[in-house]
CSV table of C-alpha atoms in Angstrom, one decimal:
chain,number,residue,atom,x,y,z
P,1,MET,CA,-26.7,44.6,-69.8
P,2,SER,CA,-29.1,41.0,-69.6
P,3,ASP,CA,-29.6,39.1,-71.8
P,4,PRO,CA,-34.2,38.4,-72.4
P,5,PHE,CA,-35.3,35.9,-70.2
P,6,PRO,CA,-34.1,32.6,-69.0
P,7,ARG,CA,-31.2,33.0,-68.3
P,8,LEU,CA,-28.6,31.9,-66.1
P,9,LYS,CA,-26.2,33.6,-63.9
P,10,LEU,CA,-23.5,32.8,-62.8
P,11,GLN,CA,-20.0,33.9,-60.7
P,12,LEU,CA,-17.6,32.3,-60.4
P,13,TYR,CA,-15.3,30.4,-57.3
P,14,LEU,CA,-11.8,30.8,-57.3
P,15,ASP,CA,-12.5,29.8,-53.8
P,16,LYS,CA,-14.0,29.5,-51.4
P,17,THR,CA,-15.0,33.4,-50.3
P,18,HIS,CA,-13.3,34.6,-53.5
P,19,TRP,CA,-15.5,35.4,-57.2
P,20,LEU,CA,-16.0,36.7,-59.7
P,21,GLY,CA,-19.9,37.8,-60.7
P,22,PRO,CA,-22.0,39.6,-63.1
P,23,GLY,CA,-21.7,42.4,-60.9
P,24,LYS,CA,-18.2,43.3,-60.6
P,25,ALA,CA,-17.7,42.0,-64.1
P,26,ASP,CA,-20.3,45.7,-64.5
P,27,LEU,CA,-18.2,47.3,-62.2
P,28,LEU,CA,-15.0,46.7,-64.0
P,29,GLU,CA,-17.0,47.9,-67.7
P,30,LEU,CA,-18.2,51.2,-65.9
P,31,ILE,CA,-15.2,52.3,-64.9
P,32,ALA,CA,-13.7,51.5,-68.0
P,33,GLU,CA,-16.5,53.3,-69.7
P,34,THR,CA,-17.3,56.2,-67.5
P,35,GLY,CA,-12.9,56.5,-66.1
P,36,SER,CA,-14.5,56.7,-62.6
P,37,ILE,CA,-15.1,54.4,-60.1
P,38,SER,CA,-18.4,57.2,-58.3
P,39,ALA,CA,-19.7,57.7,-62.1
P,40,ALA,CA,-19.7,54.4,-62.3
P,41,GLY,CA,-20.6,53.1,-59.0
P,42,ARG,CA,-23.4,55.5,-59.1
P,43,ARG,CA,-24.6,53.6,-62.1
P,44,MET,CA,-25.0,50.5,-60.8
P,45,GLY,CA,-26.8,52.5,-58.1
P,46,MET,CA,-24.5,51.3,-55.6
P,47,SER,CA,-22.6,54.3,-53.4
P,48,TYR,CA,-19.3,55.6,-53.6
P,49,LYS,CA,-17.7,53.4,-50.3
P,50,ARG,CA,-19.3,50.6,-51.9
P,51,ALA,CA,-17.3,50.8,-55.5
P,52,TRP,CA,-13.7,51.0,-54.1
P,53,MET,CA,-14.0,48.6,-51.9
P,54,LEU,CA,-14.8,46.2,-54.8
P,55,VAL,CA,-12.2,47.2,-56.9
P,56,GLU,CA,-10.7,46.9,-53.7
P,57,THR,CA,-11.8,43.1,-53.1
P,58,LEU,CA,-10.6,43.1,-57.0
P,59,ASN,CA,-6.9,44.3,-56.8
P,60,GLU,CA,-6.7,42.0,-53.7
P,61,MET,CA,-8.1,38.7,-55.7
P,62,PHE,CA,-5.7,39.1,-57.7
P,63,GLY,CA,-3.1,40.3,-56.8
P,64,ALA,CA,-2.4,43.5,-58.7
P,65,PRO,CA,-4.3,46.4,-59.7
P,66,LEU,CA,-7.2,45.7,-62.5
P,67,VAL,CA,-8.0,49.6,-61.9
P,68,ALA,CA,-5.4,52.7,-62.0
P,69,SER,CA,-6.6,55.5,-60.3
P,70,ALA,CA,-5.1,59.0,-59.5
P,71,ARG,CA,-6.7,61.0,-56.5
P,72,GLY,CA,-7.6,64.3,-56.8
P,73,GLY,CA,-6.1,66.5,-60.2
P,74,ALA,CA,-7.4,69.2,-62.1
P,75,GLN,CA,-11.0,66.5,-62.9
P,76,GLY,CA,-10.6,65.0,-58.7
P,77,GLY,CA,-8.7,62.1,-60.4
P,78,GLY,CA,-10.0,59.5,-63.2
P,79,ALA,CA,-10.1,56.0,-62.6
P,80,HIS,CA,-8.5,53.2,-66.0
P,81,LEU,CA,-9.3,49.4,-66.4
P,82,THR,CA,-5.4,48.3,-66.0
P,83,GLU,CA,-4.4,45.4,-69.0
P,84,LEU,CA,-5.5,42.7,-66.5
P,85,GLY,CA,-8.6,44.8,-65.6
P,86,THR,CA,-9.8,44.6,-69.7
P,87,GLU,CA,-8.7,40.9,-69.7
P,88,VAL,CA,-10.2,39.8,-66.0
P,89,ALA,CA,-13.7,41.4,-67.9
P,90,ALA,CA,-13.1,39.7,-71.1
P,91,ARG,CA,-12.8,36.3,-69.7
P,92,PHE,CA,-15.1,36.2,-67.3
P,93,ARG,CA,-18.0,37.5,-69.9
P,94,ARG,CA,-16.4,35.4,-72.4
P,95,ILE,CA,-16.8,32.7,-69.4
P,96,GLU,CA,-20.5,33.3,-69.7
P,97,THR,CA,-21.3,33.2,-73.1
P,98,ALA,CA,-19.6,30.2,-73.0
P,99,ALA,CA,-21.3,28.8,-70.3
P,100,SER,CA,-25.2,30.5,-72.0
P,101,GLU,CA,-25.0,28.3,-75.1
P,102,ALA,CA,-23.5,24.9,-74.3
P,103,ALA,CA,-26.4,25.1,-71.8
P,104,ARG,CA,-28.8,26.1,-73.7
P,105,PRO,CA,-30.9,23.4,-75.1
P,106,GLU,CA,-31.6,22.9,-70.5
P,107,ILE,CA,-32.6,25.9,-70.1
P,108,ASP,CA,-34.4,26.9,-73.0
P,109,ALA,CA,-36.2,22.4,-72.0
P,110,LEU,CA,-36.4,23.9,-68.3
P,111,ASN,CA,-38.1,27.1,-69.3
P,112,ALA,CA,-40.2,25.3,-71.7
P,113,MET,CA,-42.0,23.0,-68.6
P,114,ALA,CA,-41.4,26.1,-65.7
P,115,ALA,CA,-44.2,27.7,-69.3
P,116,GLN,CA,-47.0,24.5,-69.4
P,117,LYS,CA,-48.7,25.7,-66.0
F,1,MET,CA,-22.2,17.7,-53.9
F,2,SER,CA,-19.9,20.9,-55.2
F,3,ASP,CA,-16.8,20.4,-57.8
F,4,PRO,CA,-13.2,21.6,-55.6
F,5,PHE,CA,-12.4,25.6,-56.7
F,6,PRO,CA,-12.0,26.8,-59.7
F,7,ARG,CA,-15.9,26.6,-60.0
F,8,LEU,CA,-18.7,28.0,-61.2
F,9,LYS,CA,-22.3,29.2,-59.1
F,10,LEU,CA,-24.7,28.5,-60.8
F,11,GLN,CA,-28.6,29.9,-60.8
F,12,LEU,CA,-31.0,29.5,-64.3
F,13,TYR,CA,-33.2,33.0,-64.0
F,14,LEU,CA,-37.0,31.8,-65.9
F,15,ASP,CA,-38.1,35.0,-65.0
F,16,LYS,CA,-37.5,38.0,-62.6
F,17,THR,CA,-38.5,36.3,-59.4
F,18,HIS,CA,-38.9,32.2,-59.7
F,19,TRP,CA,-34.6,30.7,-60.1
F,20,LEU,CA,-33.6,27.4,-59.6
F,21,GLY,CA,-30.4,28.0,-57.8
F,22,PRO,CA,-27.2,25.3,-56.6
F,23,GLY,CA,-29.8,25.4,-52.9
F,24,LYS,CA,-32.6,24.5,-54.2
F,25,ALA,CA,-31.5,21.7,-56.1
F,26,ASP,CA,-29.2,20.3,-53.4
F,27,LEU,CA,-33.0,20.2,-51.7
F,28,LEU,CA,-34.6,18.2,-54.1
F,29,GLU,CA,-31.8,16.0,-54.2
F,30,LEU,CA,-31.8,15.8,-50.3
F,31,ILE,CA,-35.7,15.1,-51.1
F,32,ALA,CA,-35.1,11.9,-52.9
F,33,GLU,CA,-32.0,10.0,-50.8
F,34,THR,CA,-34.1,11.2,-46.9
F,35,GLY,CA,-37.9,10.7,-48.1
F,36,SER,CA,-38.4,13.6,-45.2
F,37,ILE,CA,-37.9,17.4,-45.9
F,38,SER,CA,-37.4,17.9,-42.9
F,39,ALA,CA,-35.3,15.9,-43.5
F,40,ALA,CA,-33.1,16.5,-46.5
F,41,GLY,CA,-33.6,20.6,-43.9
F,42,ARG,CA,-32.2,19.0,-41.5
F,43,ARG,CA,-29.0,18.4,-43.9
F,44,MET,CA,-28.4,21.5,-45.2
F,45,GLY,CA,-28.2,23.4,-41.7
F,46,MET,CA,-32.6,24.2,-42.7
F,47,SER,CA,-35.2,25.2,-40.5
F,48,TYR,CA,-38.4,22.8,-41.3
F,49,LYS,CA,-40.7,25.8,-42.4
F,50,ARG,CA,-38.0,27.5,-44.5
F,51,ALA,CA,-36.8,23.8,-46.5
F,52,TRP,CA,-41.6,23.2,-46.9
F,53,MET,CA,-40.7,27.0,-47.7
F,54,LEU,CA,-38.4,26.1,-50.7
F,55,VAL,CA,-40.1,23.4,-51.1
F,56,GLU,CA,-44.4,25.5,-51.9
F,57,THR,CA,-42.4,27.9,-54.5
F,58,LEU,CA,-40.9,25.4,-56.3
F,59,ASN,CA,-44.0,23.7,-56.6
F,60,GLU,CA,-45.4,27.2,-57.9
F,61,MET,CA,-42.7,28.3,-59.8
F,62,PHE,CA,-43.2,24.6,-62.1
F,63,GLY,CA,-47.5,25.3,-61.9
F,64,ALA,CA,-46.8,21.6,-60.2
F,65,PRO,CA,-46.3,19.9,-57.3
F,66,LEU,CA,-42.0,18.4,-57.4
F,67,VAL,CA,-42.8,16.4,-54.5
F,68,ALA,CA,-45.1,14.6,-52.9
F,69,SER,CA,-45.8,14.7,-49.6
F,70,ALA,CA,-48.5,13.1,-46.9
F,71,ARG,CA,-48.6,14.4,-44.1
F,72,GLY,CA,-49.5,12.5,-41.0
F,73,GLY,CA,-49.6,8.5,-40.8
F,74,ALA,CA,-47.4,5.7,-39.3
F,75,GLN,CA,-44.1,7.3,-40.4
F,76,GLY,CA,-45.2,10.3,-39.8
F,77,GLY,CA,-44.8,11.2,-43.3
F,78,GLY,CA,-42.9,11.6,-45.7
F,79,ALA,CA,-42.0,13.0,-49.0
F,80,HIS,CA,-41.3,11.9,-52.7
F,81,LEU,CA,-39.9,14.3,-56.1
F,82,THR,CA,-42.8,13.5,-58.9
F,83,GLU,CA,-41.2,12.3,-62.2
F,84,LEU,CA,-41.0,16.0,-62.5
F,85,GLY,CA,-39.6,16.7,-59.5
F,86,THR,CA,-36.9,14.4,-60.9
F,87,GLU,CA,-36.3,15.3,-63.7
F,88,VAL,CA,-36.2,18.8,-62.7
F,89,ALA,CA,-33.1,18.8,-60.7
F,90,ALA,CA,-31.8,15.8,-63.1
F,91,ARG,CA,-32.2,18.7,-65.7
F,92,PHE,CA,-30.6,21.7,-63.5
F,93,ARG,CA,-27.1,19.5,-63.3
F,94,ARG,CA,-27.4,18.8,-66.6
F,95,ILE,CA,-26.9,23.0,-67.3
F,96,GLU,CA,-24.9,23.4,-64.9
F,97,THR,CA,-22.4,20.7,-66.3
F,98,ALA,CA,-22.0,21.4,-70.3
F,99,ALA,CA,-21.7,25.3,-68.2
F,100,SER,CA,-18.8,24.5,-66.4
F,101,GLU,CA,-17.4,21.9,-69.3
F,102,ALA,CA,-18.3,24.4,-71.6
F,103,ALA,CA,-17.2,27.1,-70.3
F,104,ARG,CA,-13.7,25.4,-68.9
F,105,PRO,CA,-10.6,26.6,-70.9
F,106,GLU,CA,-11.5,30.2,-69.4
F,107,ILE,CA,-12.0,29.7,-66.2
F,108,ASP,CA,-8.5,27.7,-66.0
F,109,ALA,CA,-7.1,31.1,-67.6
F,110,LEU,CA,-8.6,33.4,-65.5
F,111,ASN,CA,-7.5,31.5,-62.0
F,112,ALA,CA,-3.8,31.0,-63.4
F,113,MET,CA,-4.0,35.5,-63.6
F,114,ALA,CA,-5.6,35.5,-60.3
F,115,ALA,CA,-3.3,32.9,-58.8
F,116,GLN,CA,0.3,34.3,-59.9
F,117,LYS,CA,0.6,36.5,-57.7
């Protein structure tokens, strides 16, 4: 899910303690893909507990669920992104793209200064 | 040195293990301002050893010194940015500015989604 180097890693701080970064965006996208919080976490090498905590952090940040989950049931539950969750992930990716494209000439210039060694 | 929220925190990865972020940029700017690696580190709440390590990491990343320092002497040494160091710090700030400006509409939209709670 990452561009080749040199590349920006970007975190959006909504306030001092609440931010959205590539890890949370990856998790949302993997939940959409796998239909499961635990499967998404596993794909990121993350414990079930950590994946759940990140989802709860996100839900709390936005004051509404980004992920809807059903515990139990025939398939042992399942999860999907809400409309809000889909929009948050998409907007974060657009922020990454807009930022990287705008900064690309300076990024390449700075990288060239490092590569001269 | 930071914009109000919401704001981006941005790290430029030149490769998997070498990146330039706001901490290293702040340190360079404070060395330029104070003329001293230890004073710059102190302003950031950083140990002398950590400030020196960051400077050495930067010098290693770019294969040439970003900071020139004189140990000892009448004033107990002193440090200043080389032309390379000045340019690297300035370019990093331009990357931050270009990235933030380009992403601003999406940042504001995402922030508004969180603020509705």
